[in-house]
């Protein structure tokens, strides 16, 4: 099995690699495999492509990478529809490639998270295919949620639940004789049937999946929709969403679908599996939960002792770019996580959200997720989500703020996540032609929401024209804007003023200065429009959200996201100062 040993090389590159608490302050880089690097030049990224860029990630200075699903999958939800949890999609490579990735990453001092998708499988999963072929009430069907329909002929769904991607959360099967059969539940796409976690065979299956990858040397798992899985067995109707006409997915307390009490036992069971590895060379393995839950106390339950290690804190991602909002997120998050001994994490973007440059370049900066094709912005109060209409983005402003946000994020106590391309300042691609849109949201919303493809456009590595070194010459699976010639990693590497250089410098300082790991955060009062604090006694961080330039505490400027103007910090900029 793949295993990392304590080579001097690791110690040189990442002094915290063997620290059992490495994950508490780790900067984790998210790789979306389809769009990262295309070694076999077929238009889609692959595992060998990721391996080829590991030295880039080590030089960038991150501590770990998280690879979004790389499993066999029909890719009807970008790989979050898993047909086999113990293999690599032939599109992306082989298990031998995965082993090579783990060995190489560990040698370079990088830990590796992969994605666990436990709420649902793909409809191509052999166990779902077997369930479809089996009779109602059979053990095969008990692995998923199969139910008779309501109404005289069973032609109404078993309840009113709505899919997260639009439309109903139930689809009807067809019997072998061609007549309509039972319905199955899918909280996401029709191709993603929900596992029945009340059936003991399902938790057992996932224990094996965890051990399969931990034995190969995987350091941890990001848990997809960690607040799903358990459901009220009565499957009761929920409040209707006025927007979709189906049950709302508002995740309120007491919801029969989300954060249902059964998730606790599942999470404790996983923690016990991770602990089986405590004495291994790589130490106990680690989990990070993906769960959008409000208020924060509900999320914090997930990181109480013996449950998961960490969770994404999406509050910064969902907050507007203002001193008040950002300060509020910090003052809320740190004590809440601290109270249960868990690190806070900071997240600016991922493969599901509008890229930070674009989000902060819109007039309304707290908006997220969906770009509507309708003329007006609209809001679904039941789902707390403002859907953006295609109002123009001020990319220059957005980039300036994204750089400031990065220095804020990387200066805060706890861990941080960097979504691929954030370090290049990539904007969302908002004009992908409709016939190329791939996200199931597009069709399931009746072509009202464009979905998440705009943040998944393949990375620009080098050169003057698409594919920008993503592959050699194959057309990438989503088109890259010509303007990305100015944003390639190659171009930015040699420019000291580039966003890539800013990230490299920030990550090097973060590793070099102990305050970033251990310095207590204490607030500085530089006015209502300024977020300012110290980490320990010798380091200050100042972010200016106001229109007036700000005078800085005396000291040496270590790094700044925008040049100071006559010694003052201008609007939408962050600086780090050694006091
Ligand atoms: C993932 C999405 C995916 C969904 C269903 C999420 O939260 O991040 O990309 O579509 O789970 O698996």
Short mmCIF file of N, CA, C and O in Angstrom, two decimals, residues 236-306:
data_model
loop_
_atom_site.label_atom_id
_atom_site.label_comp_id
_atom_site.label_asym_id
_atom_site.label_seq_id
_atom_site.Cartn_x
_atom_site.Cartn_y
_atom_site.Cartn_z
N UNK A 236 -42.53 12.69 5.63
CA UNK A 236 -43.69 13.58 5.59
C UNK A 236 -43.51 14.71 4.57
O UNK A 236 -42.38 15.10 4.25
N UNK A 237 -44.62 15.23 4.10
CA UNK A 237 -44.57 16.42 3.23
C UNK A 237 -43.91 17.58 3.97
O UNK A 237 -43.95 17.65 5.19
N UNK A 238 -43.33 18.50 3.21
CA UNK A 238 -42.77 19.72 3.80
C UNK A 238 -43.45 20.93 3.17
O UNK A 238 -44.24 20.80 2.22
N UNK A 239 -43.13 22.11 3.70
CA UNK A 239 -43.73 23.34 3.18
C UNK A 239 -43.41 23.50 1.70
O UNK A 239 -42.28 23.25 1.27
N UNK A 240 -44.38 23.95 0.95
CA UNK A 240 -44.15 24.15 -0.49
C UNK A 240 -43.30 25.39 -0.73
O UNK A 240 -43.47 26.41 -0.07
N UNK A 241 -42.41 25.31 -1.69
CA UNK A 241 -41.68 26.50 -2.11
C UNK A 241 -42.52 27.23 -3.15
O UNK A 241 -42.91 26.64 -4.15
N UNK A 242 -42.79 28.52 -2.93
CA UNK A 242 -43.58 29.25 -3.92
C UNK A 242 -42.85 29.35 -5.25
O UNK A 242 -43.46 29.51 -6.30
N UNK A 243 -41.54 29.19 -5.20
CA UNK A 243 -40.79 29.34 -6.44
C UNK A 243 -40.82 28.07 -7.29
O UNK A 243 -41.09 28.11 -8.48
N UNK A 244 -40.58 26.91 -6.64
CA UNK A 244 -40.47 25.68 -7.45
C UNK A 244 -41.78 24.92 -7.56
O UNK A 244 -41.93 24.07 -8.43
N UNK A 245 -42.71 25.18 -6.62
CA UNK A 245 -43.95 24.40 -6.62
C UNK A 245 -43.75 23.03 -5.99
O UNK A 245 -44.67 22.21 -5.95
N UNK A 246 -42.53 22.75 -5.51
CA UNK A 246 -42.26 21.50 -4.80
C UNK A 246 -41.86 21.85 -3.37
O UNK A 246 -41.74 23.02 -3.02
N UNK A 247 -41.62 20.82 -2.56
CA UNK A 247 -41.22 21.06 -1.18
C UNK A 247 -39.95 21.90 -1.13
O UNK A 247 -39.04 21.72 -1.94
N UNK A 248 -39.91 22.83 -0.16
CA UNK A 248 -38.74 23.70 -0.03
C UNK A 248 -37.60 22.95 0.64
O UNK A 248 -37.82 22.13 1.52
N UNK A 249 -36.39 23.24 0.20
CA UNK A 249 -35.20 22.64 0.82
C UNK A 249 -34.53 23.68 1.72
O UNK A 249 -33.36 23.98 1.57
N UNK A 250 -35.32 24.22 2.66
CA UNK A 250 -34.77 25.33 3.43
C UNK A 250 -33.97 24.90 4.65
O UNK A 250 -33.44 25.71 5.36
N UNK A 251 -33.86 23.62 4.90
CA UNK A 251 -33.02 23.09 5.98
C UNK A 251 -33.36 23.66 7.35
O UNK A 251 -32.47 23.87 8.18
N UNK A 252 -34.63 23.97 7.59
CA UNK A 252 -35.01 24.50 8.89
C UNK A 252 -34.82 23.45 9.98
O UNK A 252 -34.79 22.24 9.69
N UNK A 253 -34.72 23.92 11.23
CA UNK A 253 -34.60 22.96 12.33
C UNK A 253 -35.84 22.07 12.34
O UNK A 253 -36.95 22.56 12.15
N UNK A 254 -35.64 20.79 12.56
CA UNK A 254 -36.77 19.87 12.55
C UNK A 254 -37.11 19.37 11.16
O UNK A 254 -38.09 18.64 10.99
N UNK A 255 -36.31 19.72 10.16
CA UNK A 255 -36.57 19.24 8.80
C UNK A 255 -36.49 17.71 8.76
O UNK A 255 -35.59 17.12 9.38
N UNK A 256 -37.41 17.06 8.03
CA UNK A 256 -37.32 15.60 7.93
C UNK A 256 -36.27 15.13 6.93
O UNK A 256 -36.01 13.94 6.79
N UNK A 257 -35.67 16.09 6.19
CA UNK A 257 -34.74 15.72 5.12
C UNK A 257 -33.30 16.08 5.43
O UNK A 257 -32.38 15.44 4.93
N UNK A 258 -33.09 17.19 6.13
CA UNK A 258 -31.74 17.74 6.30
C UNK A 258 -31.40 17.81 7.78
O UNK A 258 -32.24 18.20 8.59
N UNK A 259 -30.17 17.45 8.11
CA UNK A 259 -29.70 17.54 9.50
C UNK A 259 -30.66 16.78 10.41
O UNK A 259 -30.90 17.17 11.54
N UNK A 260 -31.17 15.68 9.91
CA UNK A 260 -32.07 14.84 10.71
C UNK A 260 -31.22 14.13 11.77
O UNK A 260 -30.05 13.82 11.52
N UNK A 261 -31.74 13.90 12.97
CA UNK A 261 -30.90 13.42 14.07
C UNK A 261 -30.00 12.22 13.73
O UNK A 261 -28.90 12.11 14.27
N UNK A 262 -30.43 11.36 12.83
CA UNK A 262 -29.62 10.17 12.49
C UNK A 262 -28.23 10.48 11.96
O UNK A 262 -27.35 9.60 11.96
N UNK A 263 -27.96 11.72 11.52
CA UNK A 263 -26.61 11.99 10.97
C UNK A 263 -25.55 11.85 12.06
O UNK A 263 -24.40 11.52 11.78
N UNK A 264 -25.93 12.08 13.30
CA UNK A 264 -24.93 12.04 14.37
C UNK A 264 -24.28 10.65 14.46
O UNK A 264 -23.05 10.53 14.50
N UNK A 265 -25.11 9.63 14.48
CA UNK A 265 -24.55 8.27 14.63
C UNK A 265 -23.66 7.93 13.44
O UNK A 265 -22.63 7.27 13.59
N UNK A 266 -24.05 8.39 12.28
CA UNK A 266 -23.24 8.09 11.08
C UNK A 266 -21.87 8.75 11.21
O UNK A 266 -20.82 8.14 10.97
N UNK A 267 -21.88 10.01 11.65
CA UNK A 267 -20.60 10.73 11.75
C UNK A 267 -19.71 10.09 12.83
O UNK A 267 -18.50 9.97 12.65
N UNK A 268 -20.30 9.68 13.94
CA UNK A 268 -19.50 9.04 15.00
C UNK A 268 -18.89 7.73 14.51
O UNK A 268 -17.76 7.39 14.82
N UNK A 269 -19.62 7.03 13.73
CA UNK A 269 -19.14 5.77 13.18
C UNK A 269 -17.92 6.01 12.27
O UNK A 269 -16.93 5.30 12.33
N UNK A 270 -18.01 7.06 11.44
CA UNK A 270 -16.88 7.38 10.57
C UNK A 270 -15.65 7.78 11.37
O UNK A 270 -14.53 7.41 11.04
N UNK A 271 -15.87 8.55 12.42
CA UNK A 271 -14.73 8.99 13.24
C UNK A 271 -13.99 7.77 13.82
O UNK A 271 -12.76 7.73 13.87
N UNK A 272 -14.78 6.78 14.22
CA UNK A 272 -14.17 5.58 14.79
C UNK A 272 -13.30 4.89 13.72
O UNK A 272 -12.21 4.40 14.02
N UNK A 273 -13.76 4.88 12.49
CA UNK A 273 -12.95 4.27 11.42
C UNK A 273 -11.66 5.07 11.23
O UNK A 273 -10.57 4.51 11.13
N UNK A 274 -11.76 6.40 11.24
CA UNK A 274 -10.56 7.24 11.07
C UNK A 274 -9.56 6.98 12.18
O UNK A 274 -8.35 6.97 11.97
N UNK A 275 -10.08 6.74 13.39
CA UNK A 275 -9.20 6.51 14.56
C UNK A 275 -8.45 5.19 14.48
O UNK A 275 -7.41 5.03 15.10
N UNK A 276 -8.99 4.24 13.70
CA UNK A 276 -8.28 2.96 13.56
C UNK A 276 -6.88 3.19 13.00
O UNK A 276 -6.02 2.33 13.10
N UNK A 277 -6.67 4.36 12.39
CA UNK A 277 -5.39 4.63 11.72
C UNK A 277 -4.46 5.49 12.56
O UNK A 277 -3.41 5.93 12.09
N UNK A 278 -4.84 5.74 13.82
CA UNK A 278 -4.07 6.68 14.65
C UNK A 278 -2.60 6.28 14.75
O UNK A 278 -1.73 7.15 14.81
N UNK A 279 -2.32 4.99 14.75
CA UNK A 279 -0.92 4.58 14.92
C UNK A 279 -0.21 4.36 13.59
O UNK A 279 0.93 3.89 13.56
N UNK A 280 -0.86 4.68 12.50
CA UNK A 280 -0.21 4.47 11.19
C UNK A 280 0.74 5.63 10.93
O UNK A 280 0.72 6.65 11.62
N UNK A 281 1.54 5.47 9.90
CA UNK A 281 2.53 6.48 9.57
C UNK A 281 1.90 7.85 9.29
O UNK A 281 2.44 8.90 9.62
N UNK A 282 0.73 7.82 8.67
CA UNK A 282 0.06 9.08 8.33
C UNK A 282 -0.84 9.58 9.46
O UNK A 282 -1.44 10.64 9.35
N UNK A 283 -0.96 8.80 10.52
CA UNK A 283 -1.76 9.23 11.67
C UNK A 283 -3.25 9.05 11.43
O UNK A 283 -3.69 8.51 10.40
N UNK A 284 -4.04 9.51 12.42
CA UNK A 284 -5.50 9.44 12.29
C UNK A 284 -5.92 10.18 11.03
O UNK A 284 -5.39 11.24 10.71
N UNK A 285 -6.89 9.64 10.36
CA UNK A 285 -7.36 10.29 9.14
C UNK A 285 -8.44 11.32 9.51
O UNK A 285 -9.03 11.25 10.59
N UNK A 286 -8.72 12.21 8.57
CA UNK A 286 -9.42 13.45 8.92
C UNK A 286 -10.65 13.67 8.03
O UNK A 286 -10.63 13.29 6.86
N UNK A 287 -11.68 14.29 8.60
CA UNK A 287 -12.87 14.61 7.80
C UNK A 287 -13.14 16.11 7.80
O UNK A 287 -12.91 16.79 8.80
N UNK A 288 -13.65 16.57 6.69
CA UNK A 288 -14.22 17.93 6.64
C UNK A 288 -15.63 17.79 6.07
O UNK A 288 -15.84 17.13 5.05
N UNK A 289 -16.58 18.39 6.78
CA UNK A 289 -17.99 18.24 6.40
C UNK A 289 -18.43 19.38 5.49
O UNK A 289 -18.12 20.54 5.76
N UNK A 290 -19.17 19.02 4.46
CA UNK A 290 -19.85 20.05 3.67
C UNK A 290 -21.30 20.10 4.12
O UNK A 290 -22.05 19.13 3.91
N UNK A 291 -21.69 21.18 4.77
CA UNK A 291 -23.08 21.32 5.20
C UNK A 291 -23.40 22.80 5.31
O UNK A 291 -22.72 23.52 6.04
N UNK A 292 -24.38 23.22 4.55
CA UNK A 292 -24.83 24.61 4.65
C UNK A 292 -25.93 24.63 5.71
O UNK A 292 -27.05 24.21 5.43
N UNK A 293 -25.58 25.04 6.94
CA UNK A 293 -26.57 25.02 8.03
C UNK A 293 -26.56 26.33 8.77
O UNK A 293 -25.52 26.94 8.97
N UNK A 294 -27.70 26.70 9.22
CA UNK A 294 -27.89 27.96 9.89
C UNK A 294 -28.86 27.72 11.06
O UNK A 294 -29.83 26.97 10.85
N UNK A 295 -28.70 28.26 12.24
CA UNK A 295 -27.55 29.05 12.70
C UNK A 295 -26.33 28.17 12.93
O UNK A 295 -26.41 26.94 12.94
N UNK A 296 -25.22 28.85 13.21
CA UNK A 296 -23.93 28.16 13.27
C UNK A 296 -23.90 27.07 14.33
O UNK A 296 -23.21 26.06 14.18
N UNK A 297 -24.69 27.21 15.39
CA UNK A 297 -24.70 26.19 16.45
C UNK A 297 -25.06 24.82 15.90
O UNK A 297 -24.59 23.80 16.39
N UNK A 298 -25.88 24.77 14.88
CA UNK A 298 -26.24 23.47 14.30
C UNK A 298 -25.02 22.85 13.60
O UNK A 298 -24.80 21.64 13.67
N UNK A 299 -24.25 23.68 12.95
CA UNK A 299 -23.06 23.20 12.25
C UNK A 299 -22.01 22.73 13.26
O UNK A 299 -21.33 21.72 13.04
N UNK A 300 -21.91 23.49 14.34
CA UNK A 300 -20.90 23.20 15.35
C UNK A 300 -21.10 21.81 15.96
O UNK A 300 -20.16 21.14 16.35
N UNK A 301 -22.35 21.37 16.00
CA UNK A 301 -22.62 20.01 16.51
C UNK A 301 -21.80 18.97 15.74
O UNK A 301 -21.41 17.95 16.28
N UNK A 302 -21.55 19.24 14.47
CA UNK A 302 -20.85 18.27 13.62
C UNK A 302 -19.39 18.11 14.01
O UNK A 302 -18.74 17.13 13.63
N UNK A 303 -18.84 19.12 14.71
CA UNK A 303 -17.41 19.06 15.05
C UNK A 303 -17.21 18.96 16.56
O UNK A 303 -16.15 19.31 17.08
N UNK A 304 -18.23 18.50 17.25
CA UNK A 304 -18.07 18.22 18.67
C UNK A 304 -17.24 16.94 18.80
O UNK A 304 -17.13 16.16 17.83
N UNK A 305 -16.62 16.70 19.98
CA UNK A 305 -15.73 15.55 20.12
C UNK A 305 -16.38 14.25 19.65
O UNK A 305 -17.58 14.04 19.86
N UNK A 306 -15.60 13.45 18.99
CA UNK A 306 -16.02 12.14 18.47
C UNK A 306 -16.92 12.20 17.24
O UNK A 306 -17.38 11.16 16.77
#
